[in-house]
Short mmCIF file of C-alpha atoms in Angstrom, two decimals:
data_model
loop_
_atom_site.label_atom_id
_atom_site.label_comp_id
_atom_site.label_asym_id
_atom_site.label_seq_id
_atom_site.Cartn_x
_atom_site.Cartn_y
_atom_site.Cartn_z
CA UNK A 1 -27.33 41.31 23.65
CA UNK A 2 -25.10 42.98 21.14
CA UNK A 3 -24.22 41.42 17.75
CA UNK A 4 -20.81 41.72 16.25
CA UNK A 5 -21.64 43.44 12.99
CA UNK A 6 -18.38 42.56 11.31
CA UNK A 7 -18.65 38.83 12.07
CA UNK A 8 -22.27 38.71 10.90
CA UNK A 9 -21.49 40.28 7.53
CA UNK A 10 -18.56 37.94 7.01
CA UNK A 11 -20.71 34.90 7.69
CA UNK A 12 -23.34 36.07 5.19
CA UNK A 13 -20.72 36.66 2.50
CA UNK A 14 -19.25 33.16 2.95
CA UNK A 15 -22.72 31.56 2.73
CA UNK A 16 -23.54 33.47 -0.45
CA UNK A 17 -20.26 32.49 -2.09
CA UNK A 18 -20.77 28.81 -1.25
CA UNK A 19 -24.29 28.85 -2.67
CA UNK A 20 -23.21 30.59 -5.93
CA UNK A 21 -20.56 27.94 -6.64
CA UNK A 22 -23.07 25.05 -6.54
CA UNK A 23 -24.86 24.16 -9.93
CA UNK A 24 -28.53 24.91 -9.74
CA UNK A 25 -30.87 21.98 -10.35
CA UNK A 26 -32.92 22.01 -13.68
CA UNK A 27 -34.20 19.88 -16.65
CA UNK A 28 -31.86 17.94 -18.94
CA UNK A 29 -31.52 19.89 -22.26
CA UNK A 30 -32.65 18.15 -25.53
CA UNK A 31 -31.35 19.03 -29.02
CA UNK A 32 -32.57 18.46 -32.60
CA UNK A 33 -30.78 15.67 -34.47
CA UNK A 34 -28.41 16.75 -37.20
CA UNK A 35 -29.76 17.30 -40.72
CA UNK A 36 -28.43 15.52 -43.82
CA UNK A 37 -25.90 17.38 -46.00
CA UNK A 38 -24.68 17.55 -49.59
CA UNK A 39 -27.74 16.11 -51.32
CA UNK A 40 -27.35 15.21 -55.01
CA UNK A 41 -29.95 14.16 -57.61
CA UNK A 42 -29.67 12.17 -60.82
CA UNK A 43 -32.46 11.10 -63.20
CA UNK A 44 -32.39 8.06 -65.52
CA UNK A 45 -35.58 7.66 -67.55
CA UNK A 46 -38.38 7.53 -64.96
CA UNK A 47 -36.15 6.88 -61.94
CA UNK A 48 -34.86 9.71 -59.74
CA UNK A 49 -31.80 8.81 -57.63
CA UNK A 50 -31.06 10.93 -54.54
CA UNK A 51 -27.93 10.71 -52.33
CA UNK A 52 -26.80 12.60 -49.23
CA UNK A 53 -24.21 12.58 -46.49
CA UNK A 54 -24.86 12.19 -42.78
CA UNK A 55 -22.43 12.52 -39.85
CA UNK A 56 -24.87 12.62 -36.95
CA UNK A 57 -25.33 9.71 -34.56
CA UNK A 58 -28.68 10.35 -32.91
CA UNK A 59 -31.09 9.70 -35.75
CA UNK A 60 -33.30 6.62 -36.02
CA UNK A 61 -34.00 6.95 -39.78
CA UNK A 62 -34.74 9.30 -42.67
CA UNK A 63 -37.86 10.60 -44.42
CA UNK A 64 -37.41 11.29 -48.16
CA UNK A 65 -40.08 12.92 -50.38
CA UNK A 66 -40.35 13.99 -54.03
CA UNK A 67 -42.64 16.61 -55.63
CA UNK A 68 -42.90 18.53 -58.89
CA UNK A 69 -43.13 21.92 -57.21
CA UNK A 70 -40.78 23.72 -54.85
CA UNK A 71 -43.45 24.09 -52.18
CA UNK A 72 -44.11 20.36 -52.05
CA UNK A 73 -47.83 21.10 -52.22
CA UNK A 74 -48.40 17.65 -53.72
CA UNK A 75 -46.10 14.87 -52.56
CA UNK A 76 -45.62 12.43 -55.44
CA UNK A 77 -43.83 9.78 -53.42
CA UNK A 78 -42.61 9.44 -49.82
CA UNK A 79 -40.25 6.88 -48.29
CA UNK A 80 -39.03 6.14 -44.74
CA UNK A 81 -35.47 4.73 -44.62
CA UNK A 82 -33.14 3.15 -42.08
CA UNK A 83 -30.69 5.23 -40.03
CA UNK A 84 -27.76 3.96 -42.13
CA UNK A 85 -29.29 4.99 -45.50
CA UNK A 86 -27.57 7.59 -47.64
CA UNK A 87 -29.54 7.15 -50.89
CA UNK A 88 -33.02 6.45 -52.24
CA UNK A 89 -34.51 5.71 -55.69
CA UNK A 90 -37.91 7.09 -56.64
CA UNK A 91 -39.07 4.83 -59.48
CA UNK A 92 -41.87 5.00 -62.05
CA UNK A 93 -42.09 8.77 -62.04
CA UNK A 94 -43.29 10.70 -65.04
CA UNK A 95 -40.83 12.31 -67.43
CA UNK A 96 -40.77 15.55 -65.48
CA UNK A 97 -39.29 18.86 -66.60
CA UNK A 98 -38.24 19.54 -63.02
CA UNK A 99 -38.47 17.73 -59.68
CA UNK A 100 -37.75 18.47 -56.02
CA UNK A 101 -36.52 16.10 -53.30
CA UNK A 102 -36.30 16.78 -49.59
CA UNK A 103 -34.86 14.63 -46.79
CA UNK A 104 -34.87 14.95 -43.02
CA UNK A 105 -33.32 12.88 -40.23
CA UNK A 106 -35.80 11.38 -37.82
CA UNK A 107 -35.51 11.31 -34.04
CA UNK A 108 -37.13 8.95 -31.57
CA UNK A 109 -38.71 12.13 -30.17
CA UNK A 110 -41.14 13.47 -32.81
CA UNK A 111 -40.49 17.10 -31.99
CA UNK A 112 -36.74 16.71 -32.47
CA UNK A 113 -36.63 15.67 -36.14
CA UNK A 114 -34.10 17.63 -38.17
CA UNK A 115 -35.08 20.28 -40.65
CA UNK A 116 -35.67 19.21 -44.26
CA UNK A 117 -32.79 19.54 -46.70
CA UNK A 118 -34.01 20.01 -50.30
CA UNK A 119 -32.52 19.79 -53.78
CA UNK A 120 -33.90 20.27 -57.28
CA UNK A 121 -33.17 18.76 -60.67
CA UNK A 122 -34.05 20.41 -63.98
CA UNK A 123 -32.97 18.31 -66.95
CA UNK A 124 -32.05 20.17 -70.11
CA UNK A 125 -35.17 21.34 -71.96
CA UNK A 126 -34.60 21.88 -75.68
CA UNK A 127 -38.14 21.19 -76.96
CA UNK A 128 -40.15 24.12 -78.29
CA UNK A 129 -43.85 24.70 -77.77
CA UNK A 130 -45.74 23.19 -80.69
CA UNK A 131 -47.14 25.82 -83.04
CA UNK A 132 -50.91 25.91 -83.39
CA UNK A 133 -50.53 25.79 -87.17
CA UNK A 134 -48.51 22.56 -86.85
CA UNK A 135 -50.91 20.74 -84.56
CA UNK A 136 -53.91 18.74 -85.78
CA UNK A 137 -56.20 16.08 -84.40
CA UNK A 138 -53.89 13.31 -85.67
CA UNK A 139 -50.42 14.82 -85.94
CA UNK A 140 -47.96 17.35 -84.57
CA UNK A 141 -44.59 18.74 -85.63
CA UNK A 142 -42.08 18.64 -82.79
CA UNK A 143 -39.24 21.18 -82.98
CA UNK A 144 -36.20 21.75 -80.76
CA UNK A 145 -33.02 23.70 -80.19
CA UNK A 146 -29.58 22.13 -80.34
CA UNK A 147 -28.58 20.34 -77.11
CA UNK A 148 -25.72 21.68 -75.00
CA UNK A 149 -23.93 18.37 -75.42
CA UNK A 150 -24.36 14.98 -77.03
CA UNK A 151 -26.06 13.83 -80.24
CA UNK A 152 -29.82 13.39 -80.29
CA UNK A 153 -30.95 9.85 -80.99
CA UNK A 154 -34.66 9.31 -80.29
CA UNK A 155 -38.01 10.67 -79.16
CA UNK A 156 -40.29 8.81 -76.80
CA UNK A 157 -44.03 9.47 -77.25
CA UNK A 158 -46.23 8.70 -74.25
CA UNK A 159 -50.01 8.45 -74.61
CA UNK A 160 -51.03 9.72 -71.20
CA UNK A 161 -54.64 8.60 -71.55
CA UNK A 162 -54.04 5.09 -72.86
CA UNK A 163 -50.84 4.61 -70.83
CA UNK A 164 -48.90 3.40 -73.88
CA UNK A 165 -45.59 4.51 -75.36
CA UNK A 166 -43.56 4.29 -78.55
CA UNK A 167 -40.03 5.30 -79.51
CA UNK A 168 -39.16 7.09 -82.75
CA UNK A 169 -35.53 6.94 -83.86
CA UNK A 170 -34.31 10.26 -85.23
CA UNK A 171 -32.97 10.33 -88.76
CA UNK A 172 -30.17 12.48 -90.06
CA UNK A 173 -32.81 14.70 -91.64
CA UNK A 174 -34.66 15.05 -88.33
CA UNK A 175 -31.45 16.07 -86.56
CA UNK A 176 -30.50 18.48 -89.34
CA UNK A 177 -33.93 20.17 -89.48
CA UNK A 178 -34.39 19.93 -85.70
CA UNK A 179 -37.93 18.69 -86.28
CA UNK A 180 -40.03 15.53 -86.27
CA UNK A 181 -43.51 14.82 -87.61
CA UNK A 182 -45.44 12.81 -85.04
CA UNK A 183 -48.44 11.04 -86.56
CA UNK A 184 -50.94 8.50 -85.31
CA UNK A 185 -52.39 10.83 -82.67
CA UNK A 186 -56.06 10.84 -81.69
CA UNK A 187 -58.42 13.78 -81.38
CA UNK A 188 -58.19 15.39 -77.93
CA UNK A 189 -55.45 12.97 -76.88
CA UNK A 190 -52.91 14.02 -74.25
CA UNK A 191 -49.27 13.21 -75.03
CA UNK A 192 -45.79 13.68 -73.62
CA UNK A 193 -42.73 13.83 -75.88
CA UNK A 194 -39.29 13.09 -74.39
CA UNK A 195 -36.17 13.64 -76.51
CA UNK A 196 -32.94 11.74 -75.77
CA UNK A 197 -29.27 11.79 -76.61
CA UNK A 198 -28.55 8.16 -75.85
CA UNK A 199 -29.68 7.71 -72.23
CA UNK A 200 -29.54 11.42 -71.45
CA UNK A 201 -32.89 13.17 -71.37
CA UNK A 202 -32.73 16.47 -73.23
CA UNK A 203 -36.29 17.73 -73.03
CA UNK A 204 -39.87 16.98 -72.04
CA UNK A 205 -43.03 18.48 -73.54
CA UNK A 206 -46.68 17.62 -72.85
CA UNK A 207 -49.33 18.63 -75.40
CA UNK A 208 -52.89 17.91 -76.51
CA UNK A 209 -53.95 16.92 -79.99
CA UNK A 210 -56.67 19.11 -81.47
CA UNK A 211 -60.14 18.20 -80.25
CA UNK A 212 -62.37 17.77 -83.31
CA UNK A 213 -65.40 18.31 -81.07
CA UNK A 214 -64.09 21.82 -80.45
CA UNK A 215 -63.05 22.64 -84.03
CA UNK A 216 -64.38 23.48 -87.48
CA UNK A 217 -63.97 20.69 -90.03
CA UNK A 218 -65.50 19.56 -93.31
CA UNK A 219 -67.27 16.21 -93.35
CA UNK A 220 -64.91 13.39 -92.28
CA UNK A 221 -61.69 15.37 -92.72
CA UNK A 222 -59.44 16.17 -89.78
CA UNK A 223 -58.25 19.42 -91.37
CA UNK A 224 -59.04 22.33 -89.08
CA UNK A 225 -60.42 25.67 -90.30
CA UNK A 226 -59.92 28.80 -88.26
CA UNK A 227 -63.10 30.51 -89.47
CA UNK A 228 -66.51 29.53 -90.72
CA UNK A 229 -65.86 31.67 -93.79
CA UNK A 230 -62.81 29.58 -94.72
CA UNK A 231 -64.69 26.33 -94.21
CA UNK A 232 -67.64 27.43 -96.34
CA UNK A 233 -65.29 28.51 -99.13
CA UNK A 234 -63.42 25.19 -99.02
CA UNK A 235 -66.45 22.89 -98.74
CA UNK A 236 -67.64 21.04 -101.86
CA UNK A 237 -71.18 21.53 -103.15
CA UNK A 238 -73.45 19.57 -100.85
CA UNK A 239 -70.73 19.42 -98.22
CA UNK A 240 -71.24 19.26 -94.45
CA UNK A 241 -69.35 21.68 -92.22
CA UNK A 242 -69.04 20.44 -88.66
CA UNK A 243 -68.79 23.09 -85.94
CA UNK A 244 -67.27 22.01 -82.63
CA UNK A 245 -68.80 22.99 -79.32
CA UNK A 246 -66.92 26.22 -78.65
CA UNK A 247 -67.61 29.95 -78.86
CA UNK A 248 -66.75 31.64 -82.16
CA UNK A 249 -66.89 35.32 -83.05
CA UNK A 250 -66.78 36.00 -86.79
CA UNK A 251 -68.69 39.28 -86.60
CA UNK A 252 -65.79 41.35 -87.98
CA UNK A 253 -65.36 39.17 -91.09
CA UNK A 254 -68.45 40.30 -92.97
CA UNK A 255 -71.31 38.15 -94.24
CA UNK A 256 -70.87 34.41 -94.70
CA UNK A 257 -71.19 33.99 -98.47
CA UNK A 258 -73.17 30.86 -99.41
CA UNK A 259 -72.54 30.14 -103.11
CA UNK A 260 -73.29 26.39 -103.14
CA UNK A 261 -75.40 23.89 -101.27
CA UNK A 262 -74.01 23.42 -97.78
CA UNK A 263 -75.00 22.12 -94.35
CA UNK A 264 -73.55 23.84 -91.28
CA UNK A 265 -74.14 21.78 -88.19
CA UNK A 266 -72.89 21.02 -84.69
CA UNK A 267 -70.42 18.19 -84.29
CA UNK A 268 -72.38 15.07 -83.46
CA UNK A 269 -72.08 14.22 -79.77
CA UNK A 270 -70.41 17.53 -78.92
CA UNK A 271 -71.55 20.62 -77.07
CA UNK A 272 -73.66 23.28 -78.76
CA UNK A 273 -71.43 25.73 -80.67
CA UNK A 274 -72.12 29.43 -80.19
CA UNK A 275 -71.53 31.51 -83.33
CA UNK A 276 -71.54 35.29 -83.53
CA UNK A 277 -71.58 36.44 -87.14
CA UNK A 278 -72.99 38.66 -89.82
CA UNK A 279 -75.73 37.25 -92.05
CA UNK A 280 -75.57 34.07 -94.11
CA UNK A 281 -75.85 35.55 -97.61
CA UNK A 282 -77.15 33.19 -100.31
CA UNK A 283 -75.82 34.13 -103.75
CA UNK A 284 -76.18 32.40 -107.13
CA UNK A 285 -77.27 28.83 -107.85
CA UNK A 286 -77.61 27.42 -104.33
CA UNK A 287 -79.78 24.35 -103.95
CA UNK A 288 -79.88 24.38 -100.15
CA UNK A 289 -78.68 25.88 -96.90
CA UNK A 290 -79.16 23.96 -93.66
CA UNK A 291 -78.32 25.29 -90.19
CA UNK A 292 -78.51 22.60 -87.54
CA UNK A 293 -77.81 22.45 -83.81
CA UNK A 294 -76.30 25.95 -83.52
CA UNK A 295 -76.62 28.96 -81.24
CA UNK A 296 -76.44 31.96 -83.54
CA UNK A 297 -76.03 35.55 -82.39
CA UNK A 298 -76.72 37.63 -85.47
CA UNK A 299 -75.03 40.98 -85.98
CA UNK A 300 -76.93 42.06 -89.10
CA UNK A 301 -80.49 43.06 -89.86
CA UNK A 302 -81.30 39.43 -90.75
CA UNK A 303 -79.79 36.06 -89.95
CA UNK A 304 -80.29 34.75 -93.52
CA UNK A 305 -80.41 36.88 -96.66
CA UNK A 306 -81.32 35.72 -100.18
CA UNK A 307 -81.21 38.72 -102.47
CA UNK A 308 -78.81 37.27 -105.05
CA UNK A 309 -80.38 33.82 -105.36
CA UNK A 310 -80.79 32.56 -108.94
CA UNK A 311 -82.33 29.11 -108.41
CA UNK A 312 -84.71 27.08 -106.28
CA UNK A 313 -83.30 26.87 -102.76
CA UNK A 314 -84.30 24.93 -99.65
CA UNK A 315 -83.54 26.79 -96.43
CA UNK A 316 -83.71 24.68 -93.27
CA UNK A 317 -83.22 25.85 -89.67
CA UNK A 318 -83.41 22.97 -87.17
CA UNK A 319 -82.48 22.49 -83.53
CA UNK A 320 -81.12 26.04 -83.39
CA UNK A 321 -81.33 29.07 -81.15
CA UNK A 322 -81.15 32.41 -82.96
CA UNK A 323 -80.98 35.85 -81.40
CA UNK A 324 -79.76 39.35 -82.13
CA UNK A 325 -80.65 40.51 -85.68
CA UNK A 326 -82.24 43.94 -85.74
CA UNK A 327 -85.11 42.96 -88.04
CA UNK A 328 -85.70 39.30 -88.73
CA UNK A 329 -84.70 35.74 -89.44
CA UNK A 330 -85.03 35.43 -93.23
CA UNK A 331 -85.11 38.07 -95.95
CA UNK A 332 -85.83 37.01 -99.56
CA UNK A 333 -85.83 39.49 -102.41
CA UNK A 334 -84.50 37.40 -105.27
CA UNK A 335 -85.41 39.15 -108.51
CA UNK A 336 -82.59 38.02 -110.79
CA UNK A 337 -84.49 35.18 -112.51
CA UNK A 338 -87.96 33.69 -112.29
CA UNK A 339 -86.52 30.41 -111.01
CA UNK A 340 -85.33 32.06 -107.79
CA UNK A 341 -87.65 30.71 -105.13
CA UNK A 342 -87.33 29.45 -101.59
CA UNK A 343 -88.80 26.59 -99.61
CA UNK A 344 -88.38 27.41 -95.93
CA UNK A 345 -88.57 24.93 -93.05
CA UNK A 346 -87.95 25.46 -89.34
CA UNK A 347 -88.22 22.81 -86.62
CA UNK A 348 -87.36 22.48 -82.94
CA UNK A 349 -85.80 25.91 -82.68
CA UNK A 350 -85.97 29.03 -80.52
CA UNK A 351 -85.87 32.60 -81.82
CA UNK A 352 -85.70 35.39 -79.25
CA UNK A 353 -84.79 39.02 -78.73
CA UNK A 354 -84.79 40.33 -82.28
CA UNK A 355 -85.19 43.96 -83.17
CA UNK A 356 -88.13 45.37 -85.11
CA UNK A 357 -86.52 48.00 -87.30
CA UNK A 358 -86.57 48.17 -91.07
CA UNK A 359 -87.92 44.72 -91.85
CA UNK A 360 -89.95 41.74 -90.74
CA UNK A 361 -89.20 38.38 -89.15
CA UNK A 362 -89.93 36.09 -92.13
CA UNK A 363 -89.83 38.58 -94.95
CA UNK A 364 -90.48 37.77 -98.65
CA UNK A 365 -90.31 40.87 -100.82
CA UNK A 366 -89.57 39.42 -104.29
CA UNK A 367 -88.89 36.12 -106.00
CA UNK A 368 -90.88 33.01 -105.12
CA UNK A 369 -92.03 31.09 -102.09
CA UNK A 370 -92.59 27.42 -102.87
CA UNK A 371 -93.47 26.24 -99.37
CA UNK A 372 -93.09 26.93 -95.66
CA UNK A 373 -93.35 24.73 -92.58
CA UNK A 374 -92.68 25.98 -89.03
CA UNK A 375 -93.08 23.36 -86.31
CA UNK A 376 -92.18 22.65 -82.67
CA UNK A 377 -90.54 26.04 -82.13
CA UNK A 378 -90.68 29.01 -79.76
CA UNK A 379 -90.64 32.72 -80.57
CA UNK A 380 -90.50 35.57 -78.06
CA UNK A 381 -89.54 39.24 -77.88
CA UNK A 382 -89.31 39.83 -81.59
CA UNK A 383 -90.59 41.22 -84.84
CA UNK A 384 -92.48 44.05 -86.36
CA UNK A 385 -94.38 41.53 -88.55
CA UNK A 386 -93.94 37.82 -87.97
CA UNK A 387 -94.71 36.78 -91.56
CA UNK A 388 -94.78 39.04 -94.60
CA UNK A 389 -95.14 38.21 -98.28
CA UNK A 390 -95.42 41.03 -100.81
CA UNK A 391 -97.31 41.07 -104.08
CA UNK A 392 -94.00 40.89 -105.94
CA UNK A 393 -93.46 37.40 -104.52
CA UNK A 394 -95.15 34.46 -106.20
CA UNK A 395 -97.04 31.83 -104.23
CA UNK A 396 -99.05 29.73 -106.72
CA UNK A 397 -102.09 27.67 -105.77
CA UNK A 398 -100.12 24.51 -106.55
CA UNK A 399 -98.11 25.11 -103.38
CA UNK A 400 -99.25 23.46 -100.15
CA UNK A 401 -100.56 25.83 -97.48
CA UNK A 402 -98.02 27.48 -95.21
CA UNK A 403 -98.08 25.49 -91.98
CA UNK A 404 -97.38 26.84 -88.47
CA UNK A 405 -97.93 24.04 -85.99
CA UNK A 406 -97.11 23.30 -82.34
CA UNK A 407 -95.35 26.60 -81.75
CA UNK A 408 -95.26 28.92 -78.74
CA UNK A 409 -95.37 32.68 -79.28
CA UNK A 410 -94.95 35.31 -76.58
CA UNK A 411 -94.60 39.07 -76.98
CA UNK A 412 -94.28 39.12 -80.75
CA UNK A 413 -95.29 41.80 -83.24
CA UNK A 414 -95.75 44.35 -80.51
CA UNK A 415 -94.21 47.37 -82.18
CA UNK A 416 -92.95 48.89 -85.40
CA UNK A 417 -90.61 51.62 -86.51
CA UNK A 418 -93.46 54.09 -86.77
CA UNK A 419 -94.68 53.43 -83.24
CA UNK A 420 -97.66 51.36 -84.34
CA UNK A 421 -98.39 47.78 -83.37
CA UNK A 422 -96.85 45.18 -85.61
CA UNK A 423 -98.69 42.56 -87.63
CA UNK A 424 -98.55 38.82 -87.12
CA UNK A 425 -99.61 38.08 -90.70
CA UNK A 426 -99.07 40.57 -93.52
CA UNK A 427 -100.03 38.98 -96.84
CA UNK A 428 -100.10 41.09 -99.99
CA UNK A 429 -100.09 38.46 -102.75
CA UNK A 430 -103.29 38.06 -104.77
CA UNK A 431 -106.13 36.26 -103.04
CA UNK A 432 -107.22 32.97 -104.58
CA UNK A 433 -110.83 32.04 -103.88
CA UNK A 434 -111.29 28.63 -102.35
CA UNK A 435 -107.62 28.18 -101.57
CA UNK A 436 -106.30 28.02 -98.00
CA UNK A 437 -102.96 29.82 -97.96
CA UNK A 438 -101.97 29.29 -94.31
CA UNK A 439 -102.78 26.93 -91.46
CA UNK A 440 -102.03 27.82 -87.83
CA UNK A 441 -102.64 24.79 -85.68
CA UNK A 442 -102.08 23.69 -82.06
CA UNK A 443 -100.15 26.83 -81.11
CA UNK A 444 -100.09 28.97 -77.98
CA UNK A 445 -100.07 32.72 -78.61
CA UNK A 446 -99.66 34.99 -75.59
CA UNK A 447 -99.19 38.75 -75.73
CA UNK A 448 -99.55 38.82 -79.50
CA UNK A 449 -100.68 42.12 -80.98
CA UNK A 450 -102.27 43.05 -84.33
CA UNK A 451 -102.44 40.88 -87.40
CA UNK A 452 -103.42 42.46 -90.71
CA UNK A 453 -103.42 46.22 -91.19
CA UNK A 454 -103.48 46.21 -94.97
CA UNK A 455 -103.12 43.78 -97.82
CA UNK A 456 -105.51 41.08 -99.00
CA UNK A 457 -107.65 38.62 -97.07
CA UNK A 458 -106.63 35.09 -98.07
CA UNK A 459 -108.19 32.10 -96.39
CA UNK A 460 -106.32 31.20 -93.17
CA UNK A 461 -107.29 28.28 -90.98
CA UNK A 462 -106.76 29.10 -87.30
CA UNK A 463 -107.70 25.93 -85.43
CA UNK A 464 -107.03 24.18 -82.11
CA UNK A 465 -105.01 27.05 -80.71
CA UNK A 466 -104.87 28.82 -77.35
CA UNK A 467 -104.62 32.61 -77.05
CA UNK A 468 -104.09 34.57 -73.83
CA UNK A 469 -102.92 37.85 -72.33
CA UNK A 470 -102.51 41.17 -74.07
CA UNK A 471 -103.90 39.75 -77.24
CA UNK A 472 -105.57 41.21 -80.34
CA UNK A 473 -108.20 39.05 -82.01
CA UNK A 474 -107.65 40.82 -85.32
CA UNK A 475 -106.64 38.38 -88.02
CA UNK A 476 -106.92 38.40 -91.78
CA UNK A 477 -110.45 38.90 -93.06
CA UNK A 478 -110.53 35.41 -94.49
CA UNK A 479 -109.55 33.66 -91.28
CA UNK A 480 -111.54 30.58 -90.31
CA UNK A 481 -111.26 29.99 -86.56
CA UNK A 482 -112.23 26.78 -84.80
CA UNK A 483 -111.65 25.27 -81.34
CA UNK A 484 -109.73 28.29 -80.04
CA UNK A 485 -109.38 28.52 -76.24
CA UNK A 486 -108.39 31.48 -74.08
CA UNK A 487 -106.85 29.72 -71.07
CA UNK A 488 -103.90 30.94 -69.05
CA UNK A 489 -101.13 28.46 -69.97
CA UNK A 490 -99.55 29.20 -66.59
CA UNK A 491 -95.98 29.51 -67.82
CA UNK A 492 -93.37 28.57 -65.23
CA UNK A 493 -91.45 31.86 -65.45
CA UNK A 494 -92.02 34.29 -68.31
CA UNK A 495 -89.40 36.72 -66.97
CA UNK A 496 -86.74 34.01 -67.30
CA UNK A 497 -88.25 32.80 -70.59
CA UNK A 498 -89.34 29.49 -69.16
CA UNK A 499 -92.58 28.68 -70.98
CA UNK A 500 -93.20 25.31 -69.37
CA UNK A 501 -96.98 24.89 -69.38
CA UNK A 502 -98.63 24.48 -65.99
CA UNK A 503 -102.26 24.42 -67.15
CA UNK A 504 -103.32 20.76 -67.27
CA UNK A 505 -105.98 21.35 -69.93
CA UNK A 506 -103.59 23.12 -72.29
CA UNK A 507 -100.95 20.48 -71.65
CA UNK A 508 -103.37 17.61 -72.27
CA UNK A 509 -104.37 19.20 -75.58
CA UNK A 510 -100.72 19.13 -76.68
CA UNK A 511 -100.66 22.82 -77.55
CA UNK A 512 -97.53 24.83 -78.17
CA UNK A 513 -93.90 23.88 -78.53
CA UNK A 514 -93.47 20.30 -77.20
CA UNK A 515 -90.34 21.30 -75.27
CA UNK A 516 -92.58 23.11 -72.77
CA UNK A 517 -95.05 20.26 -72.30
CA UNK A 518 -92.76 17.88 -70.42
#
């Protein structure tokens, strides 16, 4: 059977044409709802008013959000509104320097919400950053530029910690000088100042009052001193200089000249201040110098020097940590007058990592020593000689014995400038028969080297102590030793300078610095 080729092709062409004219079946297309347009923002005090226009018909509501950053990383407030809404008020906001609002139209289908439309508002900002020199713990001087329009009328001060506020009306003088003294602040308080021209906000500035616990002051005053040198110079005789718990580097300012009785101590209740400085140099008629609650990094040969002393002086180091000097802690060579003598006391302190060049740790070369008490303290990695008193220094029999009690010593007096072992005790004043010059009691001495290489042999009582490790038994010839043990104190970690005692017998005997017996 033969096909008519022409008729077959014609039939196929007609079928194809009919099929091409018919709409193919497929899903119903969905579209995003329209986004809002023409958003505008207006701020009145702590209310932010946002408006927009909307011409779409498919939305079921709006989502409006406010933030203080353009990325909306933290949403301050969020509100869901009806489909007919064209405005929203965000109330009880802070007095912001800038704010961002975004709005989107919502669809009944979650994936078909409109895109966000955003706007920003940045009120005029005429306030200047408060100068450090014009900011104290109780006051601040607020300064500003002239506004672009309007007349300034008032400043609102918000206490951000106490959640209180007060308004200060600006005087003609304030407006003329473009400045305002704000008083009644509290140490470390956080405040916001808002300046107005009538109802129009013209600037916002947040600042902190000076934190007295992080500053240098004298006694009860709120006046701040930039350097320890300035505070010492300004302090009255017998005054107390309070050092806030911060880090201070005064090493480029030379020695701290002590010309009157003064106490330099950490602010009560604050963190431990860390001071890097040259030596404290005692000069003239100075009744006392007390260092209390400080971390001191010395950048001189000694931490305390008394070569120009002309009177009796009490030197006290308590609750301190001292490190860094290349020779020692105290150097006394006061030869100006016979009355120049020192009474030295140290308690509850740590001295570590001193050098051993050109001097000794407690070093009396001239003048007088009227008494010395060292208690409840730790000493490690230091000294050529721990204690030295030369023949040119007076120590009369009327003085009580030098007392070293409940102290921990590790790796002291191990070396000298000439390569020889150092000396723990180096006494060169005249020996007095029947008089005990020094008592060393209830101490732990580990890795202590030589004692006396030359000098005299005064009577020294060495009782109820524990010695261990690389230790020389050489003491002064007049030493009387009793109840001395040689137990391993079993320190927790010598490498990390943790001398916590693990030996129950040593601990029960209450030997060494009490801080390591807990």
